[in-house]
Each structure stands twice: as structure tokens, then as C-alpha cells.
Short mmCIF file of C-alpha atoms and ligand atoms in Angstrom, two decimals:
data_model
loop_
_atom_site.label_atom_id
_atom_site.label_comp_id
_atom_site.label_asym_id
_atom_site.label_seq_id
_atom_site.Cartn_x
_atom_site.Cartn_y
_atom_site.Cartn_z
CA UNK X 1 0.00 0.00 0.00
CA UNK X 2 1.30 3.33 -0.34
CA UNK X 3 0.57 6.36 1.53
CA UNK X 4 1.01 9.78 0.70
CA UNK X 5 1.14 12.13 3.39
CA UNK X 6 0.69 16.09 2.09
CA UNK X 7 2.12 18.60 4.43
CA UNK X 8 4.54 16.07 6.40
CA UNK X 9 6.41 18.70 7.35
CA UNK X 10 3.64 20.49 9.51
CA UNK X 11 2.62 20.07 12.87
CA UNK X 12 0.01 17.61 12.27
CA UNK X 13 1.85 16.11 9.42
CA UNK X 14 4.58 14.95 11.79
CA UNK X 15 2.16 13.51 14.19
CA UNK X 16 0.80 11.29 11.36
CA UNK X 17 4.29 10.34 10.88
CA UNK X 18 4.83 9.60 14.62
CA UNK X 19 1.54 7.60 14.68
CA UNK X 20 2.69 5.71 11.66
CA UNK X 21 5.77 4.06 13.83
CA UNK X 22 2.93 2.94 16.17
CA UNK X 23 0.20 1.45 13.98
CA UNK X 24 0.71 -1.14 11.36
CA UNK X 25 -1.23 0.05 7.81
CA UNK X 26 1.30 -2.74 5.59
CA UNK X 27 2.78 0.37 4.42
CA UNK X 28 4.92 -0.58 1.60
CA UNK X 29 6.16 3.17 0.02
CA UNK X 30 5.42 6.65 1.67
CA UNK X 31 5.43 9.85 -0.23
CA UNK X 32 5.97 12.79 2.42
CA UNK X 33 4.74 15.63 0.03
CA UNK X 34 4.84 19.61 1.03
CA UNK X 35 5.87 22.65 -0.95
CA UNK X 36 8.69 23.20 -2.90
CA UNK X 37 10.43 24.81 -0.12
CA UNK X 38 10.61 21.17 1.70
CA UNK X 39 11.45 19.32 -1.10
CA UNK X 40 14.17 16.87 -0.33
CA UNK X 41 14.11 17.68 3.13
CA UNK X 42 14.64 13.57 4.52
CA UNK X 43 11.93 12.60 6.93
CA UNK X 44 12.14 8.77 8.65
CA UNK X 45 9.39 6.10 8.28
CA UNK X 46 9.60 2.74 10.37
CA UNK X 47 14.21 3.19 9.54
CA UNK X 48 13.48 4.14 6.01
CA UNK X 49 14.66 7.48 4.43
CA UNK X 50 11.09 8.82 3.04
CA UNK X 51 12.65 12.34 1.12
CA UNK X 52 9.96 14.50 1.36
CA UNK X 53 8.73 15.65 -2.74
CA UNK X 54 7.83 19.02 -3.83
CA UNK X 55 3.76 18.36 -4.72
CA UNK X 56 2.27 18.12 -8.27
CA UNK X 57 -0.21 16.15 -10.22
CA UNK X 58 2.35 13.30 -10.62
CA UNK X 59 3.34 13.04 -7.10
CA UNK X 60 0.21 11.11 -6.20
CA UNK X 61 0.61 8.52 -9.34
CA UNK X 62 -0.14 5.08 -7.72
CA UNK X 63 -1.35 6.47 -4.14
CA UNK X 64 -3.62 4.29 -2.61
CA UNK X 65 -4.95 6.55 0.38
CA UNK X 66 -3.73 10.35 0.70
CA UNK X 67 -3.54 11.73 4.22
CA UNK X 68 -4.27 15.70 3.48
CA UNK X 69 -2.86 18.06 6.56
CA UNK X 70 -2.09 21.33 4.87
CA UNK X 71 -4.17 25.03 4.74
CA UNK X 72 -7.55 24.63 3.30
CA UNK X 73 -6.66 26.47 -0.15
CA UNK X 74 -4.18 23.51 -0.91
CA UNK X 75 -6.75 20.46 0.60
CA UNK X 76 -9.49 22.66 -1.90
CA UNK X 77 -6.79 22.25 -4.73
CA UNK X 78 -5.32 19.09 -4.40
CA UNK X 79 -7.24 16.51 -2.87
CA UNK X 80 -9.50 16.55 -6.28
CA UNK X 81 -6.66 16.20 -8.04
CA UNK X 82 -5.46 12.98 -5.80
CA UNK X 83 -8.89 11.91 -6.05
CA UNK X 84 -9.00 11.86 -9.62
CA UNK X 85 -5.63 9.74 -9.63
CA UNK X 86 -7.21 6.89 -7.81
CA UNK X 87 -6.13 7.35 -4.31
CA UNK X 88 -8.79 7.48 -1.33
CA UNK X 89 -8.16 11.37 -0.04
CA UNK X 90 -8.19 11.91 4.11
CA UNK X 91 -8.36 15.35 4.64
CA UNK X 92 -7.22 17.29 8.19
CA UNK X 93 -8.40 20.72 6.52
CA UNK X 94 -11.80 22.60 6.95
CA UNK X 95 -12.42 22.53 3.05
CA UNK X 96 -14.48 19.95 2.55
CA UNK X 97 -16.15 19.33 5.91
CA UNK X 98 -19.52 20.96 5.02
CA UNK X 99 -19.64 19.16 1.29
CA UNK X 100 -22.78 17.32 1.42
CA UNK X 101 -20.85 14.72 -1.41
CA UNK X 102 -18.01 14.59 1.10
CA UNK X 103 -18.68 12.12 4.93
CA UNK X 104 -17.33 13.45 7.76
CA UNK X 105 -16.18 10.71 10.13
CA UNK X 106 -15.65 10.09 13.36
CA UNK X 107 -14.42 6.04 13.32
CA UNK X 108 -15.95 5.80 17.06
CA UNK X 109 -19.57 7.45 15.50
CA UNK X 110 -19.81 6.76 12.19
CA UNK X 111 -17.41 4.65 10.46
CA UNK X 112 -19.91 3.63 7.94
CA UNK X 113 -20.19 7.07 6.31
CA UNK X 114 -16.66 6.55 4.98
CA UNK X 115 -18.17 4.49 2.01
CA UNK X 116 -19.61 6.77 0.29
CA UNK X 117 -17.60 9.39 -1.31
CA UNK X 118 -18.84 10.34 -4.66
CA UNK X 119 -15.77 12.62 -4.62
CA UNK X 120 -13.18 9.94 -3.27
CA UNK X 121 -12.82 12.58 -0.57
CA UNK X 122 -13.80 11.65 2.97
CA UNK X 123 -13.07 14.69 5.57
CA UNK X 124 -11.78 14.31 8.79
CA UNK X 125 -13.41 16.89 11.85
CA UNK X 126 -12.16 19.80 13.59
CA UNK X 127 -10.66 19.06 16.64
CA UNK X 128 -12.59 20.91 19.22
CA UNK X 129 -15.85 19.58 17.67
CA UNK X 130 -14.24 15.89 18.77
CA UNK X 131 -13.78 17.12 22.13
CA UNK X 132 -17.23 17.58 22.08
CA UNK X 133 -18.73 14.87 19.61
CA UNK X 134 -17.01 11.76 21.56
CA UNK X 135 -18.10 11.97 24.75
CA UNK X 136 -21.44 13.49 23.78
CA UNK X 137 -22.02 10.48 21.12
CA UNK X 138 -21.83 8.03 23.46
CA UNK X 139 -24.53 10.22 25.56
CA UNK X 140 -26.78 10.78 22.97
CA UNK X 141 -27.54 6.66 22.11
CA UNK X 142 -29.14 6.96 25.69
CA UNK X 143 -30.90 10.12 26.56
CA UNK X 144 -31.31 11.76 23.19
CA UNK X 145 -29.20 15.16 22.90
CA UNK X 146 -31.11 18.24 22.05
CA UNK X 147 -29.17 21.13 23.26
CA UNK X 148 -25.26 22.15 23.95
CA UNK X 149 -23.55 25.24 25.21
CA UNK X 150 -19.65 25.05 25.30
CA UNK X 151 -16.92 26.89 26.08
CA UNK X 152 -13.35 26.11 24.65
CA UNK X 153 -9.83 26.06 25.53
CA UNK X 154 -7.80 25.76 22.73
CA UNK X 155 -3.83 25.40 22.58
CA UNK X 156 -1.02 27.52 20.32
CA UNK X 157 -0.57 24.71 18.63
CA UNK X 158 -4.12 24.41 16.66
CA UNK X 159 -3.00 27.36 14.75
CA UNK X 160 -0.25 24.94 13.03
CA UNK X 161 3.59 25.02 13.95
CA UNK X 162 4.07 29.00 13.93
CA UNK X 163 1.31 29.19 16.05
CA UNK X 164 3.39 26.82 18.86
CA UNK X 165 6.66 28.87 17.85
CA UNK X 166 4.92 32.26 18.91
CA UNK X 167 3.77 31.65 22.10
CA UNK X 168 7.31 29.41 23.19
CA UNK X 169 9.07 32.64 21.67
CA UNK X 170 6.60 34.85 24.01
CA UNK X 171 6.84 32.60 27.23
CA UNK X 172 10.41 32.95 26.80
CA UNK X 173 10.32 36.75 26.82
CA UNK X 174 7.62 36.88 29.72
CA UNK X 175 9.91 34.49 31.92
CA UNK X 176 13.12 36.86 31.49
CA UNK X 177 10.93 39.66 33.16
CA UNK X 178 11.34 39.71 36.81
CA UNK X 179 9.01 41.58 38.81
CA UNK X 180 6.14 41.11 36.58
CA UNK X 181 3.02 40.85 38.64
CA UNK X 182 1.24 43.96 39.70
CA UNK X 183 3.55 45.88 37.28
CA UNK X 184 0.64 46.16 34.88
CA UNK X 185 4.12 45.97 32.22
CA UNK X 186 2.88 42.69 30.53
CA UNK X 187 1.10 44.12 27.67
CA UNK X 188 4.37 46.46 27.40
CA UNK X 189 7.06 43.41 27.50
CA UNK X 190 4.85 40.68 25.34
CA UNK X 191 3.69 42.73 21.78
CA UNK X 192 1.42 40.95 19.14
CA UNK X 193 3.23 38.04 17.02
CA UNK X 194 2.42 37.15 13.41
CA UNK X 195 -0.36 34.33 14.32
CA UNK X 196 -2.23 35.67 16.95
CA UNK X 197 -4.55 38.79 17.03
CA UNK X 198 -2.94 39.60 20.77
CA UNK X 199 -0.08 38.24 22.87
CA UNK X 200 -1.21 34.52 23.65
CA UNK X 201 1.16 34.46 27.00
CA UNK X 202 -0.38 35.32 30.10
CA UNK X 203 -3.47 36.25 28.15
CA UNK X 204 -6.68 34.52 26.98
CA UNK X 205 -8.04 35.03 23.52
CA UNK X 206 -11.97 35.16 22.93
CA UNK X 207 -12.04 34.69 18.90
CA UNK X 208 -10.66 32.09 16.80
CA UNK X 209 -11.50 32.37 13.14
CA UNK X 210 -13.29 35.34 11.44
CA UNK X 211 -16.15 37.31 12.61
CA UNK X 212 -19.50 36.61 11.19
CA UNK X 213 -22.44 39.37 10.95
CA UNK X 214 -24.03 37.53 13.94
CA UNK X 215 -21.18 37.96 16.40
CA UNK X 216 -20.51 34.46 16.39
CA UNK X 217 -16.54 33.29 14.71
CA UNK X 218 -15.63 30.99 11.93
CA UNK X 219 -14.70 28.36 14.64
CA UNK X 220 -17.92 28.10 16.89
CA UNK X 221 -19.33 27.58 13.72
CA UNK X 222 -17.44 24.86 12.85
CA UNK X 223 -18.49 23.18 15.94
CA UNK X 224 -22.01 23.47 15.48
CA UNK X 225 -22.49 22.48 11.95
CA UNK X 226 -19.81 19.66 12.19
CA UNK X 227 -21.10 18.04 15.54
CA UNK X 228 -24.55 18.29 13.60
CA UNK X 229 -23.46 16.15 10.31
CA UNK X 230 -21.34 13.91 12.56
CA UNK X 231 -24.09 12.81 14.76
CA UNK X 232 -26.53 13.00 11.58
CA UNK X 233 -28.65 15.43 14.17
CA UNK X 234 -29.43 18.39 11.59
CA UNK X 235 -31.86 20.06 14.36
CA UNK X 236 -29.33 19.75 17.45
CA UNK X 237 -28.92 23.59 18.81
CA UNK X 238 -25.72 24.26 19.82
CA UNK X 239 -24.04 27.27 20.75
CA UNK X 240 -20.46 27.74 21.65
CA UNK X 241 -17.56 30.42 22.65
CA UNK X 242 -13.94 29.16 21.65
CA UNK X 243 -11.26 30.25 23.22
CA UNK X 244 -7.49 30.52 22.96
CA UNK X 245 -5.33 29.69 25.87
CA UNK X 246 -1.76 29.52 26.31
CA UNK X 247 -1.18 25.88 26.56
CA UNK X 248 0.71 24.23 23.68
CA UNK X 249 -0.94 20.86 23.06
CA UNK X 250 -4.50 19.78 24.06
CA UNK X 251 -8.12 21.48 23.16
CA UNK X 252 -10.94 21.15 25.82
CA UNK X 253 -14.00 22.01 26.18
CA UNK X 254 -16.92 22.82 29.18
CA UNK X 255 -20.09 21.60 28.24
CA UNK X 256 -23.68 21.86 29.28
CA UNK X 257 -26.04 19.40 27.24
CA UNK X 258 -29.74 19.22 27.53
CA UNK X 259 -31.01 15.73 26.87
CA UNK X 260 -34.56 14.52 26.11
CA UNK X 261 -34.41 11.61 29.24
CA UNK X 262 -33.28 11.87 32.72
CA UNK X 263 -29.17 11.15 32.81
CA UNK X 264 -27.39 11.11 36.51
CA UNK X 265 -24.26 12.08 36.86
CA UNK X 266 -23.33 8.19 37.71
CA UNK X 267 -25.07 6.98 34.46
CA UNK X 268 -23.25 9.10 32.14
CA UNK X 269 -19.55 7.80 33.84
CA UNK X 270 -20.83 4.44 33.48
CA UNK X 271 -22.09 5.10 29.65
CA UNK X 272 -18.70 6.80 29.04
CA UNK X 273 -16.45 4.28 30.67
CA UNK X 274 -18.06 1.79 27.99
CA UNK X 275 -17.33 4.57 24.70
CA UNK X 276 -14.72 3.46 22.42
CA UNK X 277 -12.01 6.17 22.30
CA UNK X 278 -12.99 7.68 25.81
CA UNK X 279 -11.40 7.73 29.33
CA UNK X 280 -13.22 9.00 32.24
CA UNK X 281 -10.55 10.27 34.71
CA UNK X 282 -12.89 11.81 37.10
CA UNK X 283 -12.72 11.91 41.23
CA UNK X 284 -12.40 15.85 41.72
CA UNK X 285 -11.76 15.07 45.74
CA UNK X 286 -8.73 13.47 44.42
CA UNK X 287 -7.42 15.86 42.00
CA UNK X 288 -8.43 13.47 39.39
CA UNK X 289 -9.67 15.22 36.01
CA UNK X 290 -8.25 15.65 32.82
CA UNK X 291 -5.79 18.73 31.91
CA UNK X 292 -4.40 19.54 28.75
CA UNK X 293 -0.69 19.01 29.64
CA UNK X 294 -1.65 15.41 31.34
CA UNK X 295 -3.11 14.15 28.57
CA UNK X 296 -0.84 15.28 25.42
CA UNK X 297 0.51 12.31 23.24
CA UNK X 298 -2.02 10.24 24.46
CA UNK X 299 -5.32 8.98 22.27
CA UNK X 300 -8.32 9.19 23.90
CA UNK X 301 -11.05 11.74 24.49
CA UNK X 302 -10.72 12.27 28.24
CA UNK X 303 -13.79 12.99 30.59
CA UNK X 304 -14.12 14.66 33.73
CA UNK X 305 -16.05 16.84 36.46
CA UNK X 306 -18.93 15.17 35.41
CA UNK X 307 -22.16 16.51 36.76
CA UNK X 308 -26.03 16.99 36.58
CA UNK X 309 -27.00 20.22 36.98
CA UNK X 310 -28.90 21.18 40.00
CA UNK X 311 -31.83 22.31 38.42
CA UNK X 312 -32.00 20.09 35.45
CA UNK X 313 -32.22 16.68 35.61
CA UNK X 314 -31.88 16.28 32.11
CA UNK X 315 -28.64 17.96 32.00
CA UNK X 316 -25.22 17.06 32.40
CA UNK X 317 -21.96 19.37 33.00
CA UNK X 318 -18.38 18.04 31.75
CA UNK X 319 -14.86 18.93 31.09
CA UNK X 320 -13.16 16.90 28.21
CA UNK X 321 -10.08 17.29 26.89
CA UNK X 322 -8.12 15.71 23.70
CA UNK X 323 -4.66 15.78 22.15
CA UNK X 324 -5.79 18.14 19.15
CA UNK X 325 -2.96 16.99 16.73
CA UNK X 326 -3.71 13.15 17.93
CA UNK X 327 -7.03 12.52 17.93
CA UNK X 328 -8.11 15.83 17.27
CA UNK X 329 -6.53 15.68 13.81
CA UNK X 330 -3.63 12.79 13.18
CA UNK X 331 -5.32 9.86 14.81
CA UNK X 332 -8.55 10.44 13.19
CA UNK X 333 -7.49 10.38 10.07
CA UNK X 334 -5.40 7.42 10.05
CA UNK X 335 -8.15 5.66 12.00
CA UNK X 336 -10.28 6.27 9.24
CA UNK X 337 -7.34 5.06 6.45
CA UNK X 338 -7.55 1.74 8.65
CA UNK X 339 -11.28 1.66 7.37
CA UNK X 340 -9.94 0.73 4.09
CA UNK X 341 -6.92 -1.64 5.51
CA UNK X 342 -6.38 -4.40 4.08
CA UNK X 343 -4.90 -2.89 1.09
CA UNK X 344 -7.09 -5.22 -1.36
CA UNK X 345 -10.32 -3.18 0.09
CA UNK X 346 -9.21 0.35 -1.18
CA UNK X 347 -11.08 1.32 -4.53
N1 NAP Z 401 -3.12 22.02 14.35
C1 NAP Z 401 -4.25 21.44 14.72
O1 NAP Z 401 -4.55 21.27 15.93
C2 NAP Z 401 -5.23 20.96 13.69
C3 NAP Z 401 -6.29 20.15 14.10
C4 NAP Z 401 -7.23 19.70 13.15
C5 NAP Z 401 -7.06 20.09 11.83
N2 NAP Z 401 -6.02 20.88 11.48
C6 NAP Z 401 -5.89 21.26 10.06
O2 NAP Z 401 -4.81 20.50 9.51
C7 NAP Z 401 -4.19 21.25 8.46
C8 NAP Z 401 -2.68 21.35 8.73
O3 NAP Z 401 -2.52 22.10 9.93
P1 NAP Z 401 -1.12 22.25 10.69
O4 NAP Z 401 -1.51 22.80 12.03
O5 NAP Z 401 -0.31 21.02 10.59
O6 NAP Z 401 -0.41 23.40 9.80
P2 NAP Z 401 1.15 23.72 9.60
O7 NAP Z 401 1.95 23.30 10.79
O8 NAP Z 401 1.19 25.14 9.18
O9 NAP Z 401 1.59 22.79 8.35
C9 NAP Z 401 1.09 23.00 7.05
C10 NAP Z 401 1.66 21.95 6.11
O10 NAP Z 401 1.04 22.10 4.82
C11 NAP Z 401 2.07 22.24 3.83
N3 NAP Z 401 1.55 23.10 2.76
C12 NAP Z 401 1.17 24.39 2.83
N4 NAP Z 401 0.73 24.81 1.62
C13 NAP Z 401 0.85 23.76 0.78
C14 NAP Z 401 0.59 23.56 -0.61
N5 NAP Z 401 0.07 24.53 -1.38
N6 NAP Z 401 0.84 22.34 -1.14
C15 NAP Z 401 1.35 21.33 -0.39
N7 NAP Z 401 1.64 21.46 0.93
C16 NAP Z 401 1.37 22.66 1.50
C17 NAP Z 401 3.23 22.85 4.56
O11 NAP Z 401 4.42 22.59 3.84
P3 NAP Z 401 5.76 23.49 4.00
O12 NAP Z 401 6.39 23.06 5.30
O13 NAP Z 401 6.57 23.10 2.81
O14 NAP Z 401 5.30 24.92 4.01
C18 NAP Z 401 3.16 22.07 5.88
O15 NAP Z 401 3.70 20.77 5.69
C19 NAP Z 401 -4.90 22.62 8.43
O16 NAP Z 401 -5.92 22.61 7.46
C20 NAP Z 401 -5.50 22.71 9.82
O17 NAP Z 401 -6.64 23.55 9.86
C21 NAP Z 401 -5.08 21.31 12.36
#
């Protein structure tokens, strides 16, 4: 089988390629592929030298499943053109998402929706919506979901590797400041970077994405409408506020779902415990939820501070977190190439 990954040399690129050393697809060739100004840069698969080529129409010629991780302008460009070559096209991007030719999976919700791709394109979800979509799948199959309100926490590192670099660089420059607190100097000694609309360090960041006419930005959209086609739940109201926060690796989100039966607090653990690709770590007394930096390299959707509310006892409060170049982007994807392993299965 060969693989092509497109934008190897990206942030979620190279966790694909980490992933890859873990998980057994039968590989047999691996095209790395990024922009001319990578070409021949030498990447490793499994103690092979896998040069990383400059991409083109013939750079996909006998592909069998393309992994897509670049900027949506190049997914909207090339993954057609892979497509059209005869490889099955993965794509990390927000391009395709909202195509109503194009599935978007989740291989824990709907794994089936990967068959049919009139486009040979199957898209891959944004990674706060699977924050959100994991746990609350699971929850749905028993009390029937009709309403979420979320909040998000979302690391440097969602806005690709120069989003990382800027807030290390900025961290760097905050922690060489001594005296700092109470100064009222940090907007002063931390300016704006290139990614960010503000300084990320010792700040929060209430917009991610563009601004719509209703207030609302281009990533609580995403959650909304994606969590909606995911679940196949066209109706479900959801409403959220996304966040930036200075934490390198990990999205999570606080939720508040409305259901249409009675959940307890003990129920939902117990559904959850049973959800492929969760992990309840929750015992507050103990210290025991999930953070972002606890749970970075690791796969599953983790679950915790999970309650009823007090005045609703068909609604549930919870704090989830996920790796959001793993599962939230990586993982998925090559989950969903293992929906066409064994090699014999692919076209
Ligand atoms: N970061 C996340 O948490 C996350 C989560 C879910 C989905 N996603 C999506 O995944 C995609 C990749 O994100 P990222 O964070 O990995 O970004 P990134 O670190 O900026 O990497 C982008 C990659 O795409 C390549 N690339 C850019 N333009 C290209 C073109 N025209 N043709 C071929 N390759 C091109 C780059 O190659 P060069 O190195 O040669 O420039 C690089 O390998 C984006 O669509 C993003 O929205 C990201």
C-alpha cells in the first residue's frame, strides 16, 4: 500500500508520521509531500529514508490513500486532483467538511459514512468539535441530545507550527521579566506576534477564526455544523464560545447538554467508561480530572467533572479534553485510512 502524506512537514503532518511508527497500515512506500520549499528535506518512516517531494499532479501517481494536513486552499486544490488519480483522499483541513458529497467521520460514530464518497474525498473533523462529539455520542444513544452550550480552551498549537513557535518565543520573553506581577508591564514586554490577534502568554483570547455578521466566529461555527453532520442530528442547537489559551498541546472544552431523558451524573460515567475512544478520569476530591498538559501524546477523548445540573435533571456538566494533533486531527485520520486496511479493500 502506499501512503502519501501532504504537508509532512507540519505540525500535524509529523504527528501522522509519529503515529505511523505505532500502527501497522502494511505500508509498503510513503510519499511525504509539502511545498517546494521542503522538497528533499529527509523525513524517517519505520528506519526508512522517506525524502519529502515538492507536490504536483504526478506526485500522487499510484497512491492508494492520501492523508491531506495542509491550509484549506491547498486540501481545496489538491485533494481533487489525488482523487481523480485513484487514491482514497483523508483530509485534516476545513475545506471539505460541510460538502454534502463529502462524509465526515468520526471512526468511534460513524465509520460507515466513509463508504460513500462520490468525490473519493472523505473529511476528517475539527478538533474541538471531537472534544465535544465523543463523549457526547456516546450520551446521545441513551438520553437523546437536544441542546449544547460550550466553552473552549484551545492550545497555540491548533494554529499549526508557527502558532506553537509564537507563544514558546513569548513565554520565553515573559519568563526573562522579573518583577512582573502587579507591574501592569505585561502588555508592554509581550507585543502581538504574526499568528495571533494579541499576545497569547499570560493572556486569553476570545475569537478564533473570522467574525460573522451575527457575532458568532468561523470556529464556533465549525463546531455546530460539524457536531450536527457527525451525529446525523441536523436540528441539534448548539451554541459555543472558543477560546485561545496559552497551553501548547490539548483542546478542551466545558459543556452543558440538555437531553430529552433523565441522565445522573453516575449513568453518564458508566455510559462513558463503555465509549470506544474515551477515558473517564474523574474523582475531583482526588485531583483526578483531565488537563491539557496530562493528557498530550495520548489517544483518547478524556472525561471529567462530570455533573447533573442542579436544576435540570436532564442535563449534564463536563470537562473533556483531547490531544488536538492526535485525535483531534492525526489519529482520526489514520483511523479512518484503517477503514480501508487491508490494502485489497481500497477502490
Ligand atoms: N493544528 C491542529 O490542531 C489541527 C487540528 C485539526 C485540523 N487541522 C488542520 O490540519 C491542516 C494542517 O494544519 P497544521 O496545524 O499542521 O499546519 P502547519 O503546521 O502550518 O503545516 C502545514 C503543512 O502544509 C504544507 N503546505 C502548505 N501549503 C501547501 C501547498 N500549497 N501544497 C502542499 N503542501 C502545503 C506545509 O508545507 P511546507 O512546510 O513546505 O510549508 C506544511 O507541511 C490545516 O488545514 C489545519 O486547519 C489542524
Amino acid at each position: 500500500m502506499k501512503l502519501a502524506v501532504v504537508g509532512a512537514t507540519g505540525v500535524v503532518g509529523g504527528e501522522i508520521m509519529r503515529i505511523l511508527e505505532e500502527r501497522d497500515l502494511g505500508i509498503t512506500e510513503l510519499v511525504p509531500i509539502a511545498t517546494a520549499r521542503s522538497a528533499g528535506r529527509v523525513l524517517m518512516h519505520r528506519g526508512r529514508e522517506a525524502p519529502v517531494v515538492a507536490i504536483s499532479p504526478d506526485s500522487f501517481d499510484g497512491v492508494d490513500i492520501a492523508l491531506f494536513d495542509t491550509p484549506d486552499e491547498a486540501s481545496l486544490e489538491w485533494a481533487p486532483v489525488a482523487a481523480r488519480r485513484g487514491a482514497v483522499v483523508i483530509d485534516n483541513s476545513a475545506a471539505w467538511r460541510m460538502d454534502p458529497e463529502v462524509p465526515l467521520v468520526v471512526p468511534e460514530i460513524n465509520p460507515e459514512a466513509a463508504h460513500d464518497r462520490p468525490k473519493g474525498i472523505i473529511a476528517s473533523p475539527n478538533c474541538t468539535m471531537l472534544t465535544l462529539a465523543l463523549p457526547l455520542g456516546a450520551l446521545h444513544r441513551r438520553a437523546g441530545v437536544r441542546r449544547v452550550i460550550l466553552s473552549s480552551y484551545q492550545a497555540a498549537s491548533g494554529a499549526g507550527q508557527a502558532g506553537a513557535d509564537e507563544l514558546v518565543e513569548q513565554i520565553a520573553i515573559a519568563a526573562s521579566q522579573p518583577d512582573l506581577v502587579g507591574s501592569g508591564r505585561g502588555r508592554e514586554v509581550v507585543s502581538r506576534g504574526r499568528v495571533f490577534a494579541h499576545p497569547l502568554a499570560m493572556n486569553v483570547i476570545p475569537q478564533i477564526g473570522s467574525v460573522r455578521a451575527d457575532g458568532y466566529t468561523g470556529e464556533e461555527v465549525k463546531v455546530g455544523e460539524e457536531t450536527r453532520k457527525v451525529l446525523g442530528l441536523p436540528d441539534l442547537r448548539v451554541t459555543a464560545t472558543c477560546v485561545r489559551v496559552p497551553t501548547l498541546v490539548g483542546h478542551a472544552v466545558s459543556v452543558h447538554a440538555e437531553f430529552d431523558d433523565t441522565i445522573s451524573a453516575d449513568e453518564a460515567r458508566a455510559i462513558l467508561r463503555e465509549a470506544p475512544g474515551v477515558e473517564v478520569l474523574d474523582d475531583t476530591n482526588a485531583g483526578i480530572y483531565p488537563t491539557p498538559l496530562e493528557t498530550a501524546g495520548r489517544d483518547p477523548c478524556f472525561v471529567g467533572r462530570i455533573r447533573q445540573d442542579p436544576d435540570d435533571d436532564h442535563a449534564l456538566e463536563w470537562f473533556s479534553v483531547t490531544d488536538n494533533l492526535r485525535k483531534g486531527a492525526a489519529l482520526n485520520a489514520i483511523q479512518i485510512a484503517e477503514l480501508f486496511v487491508p490494502a485489497d479493500r481500497l477502490r
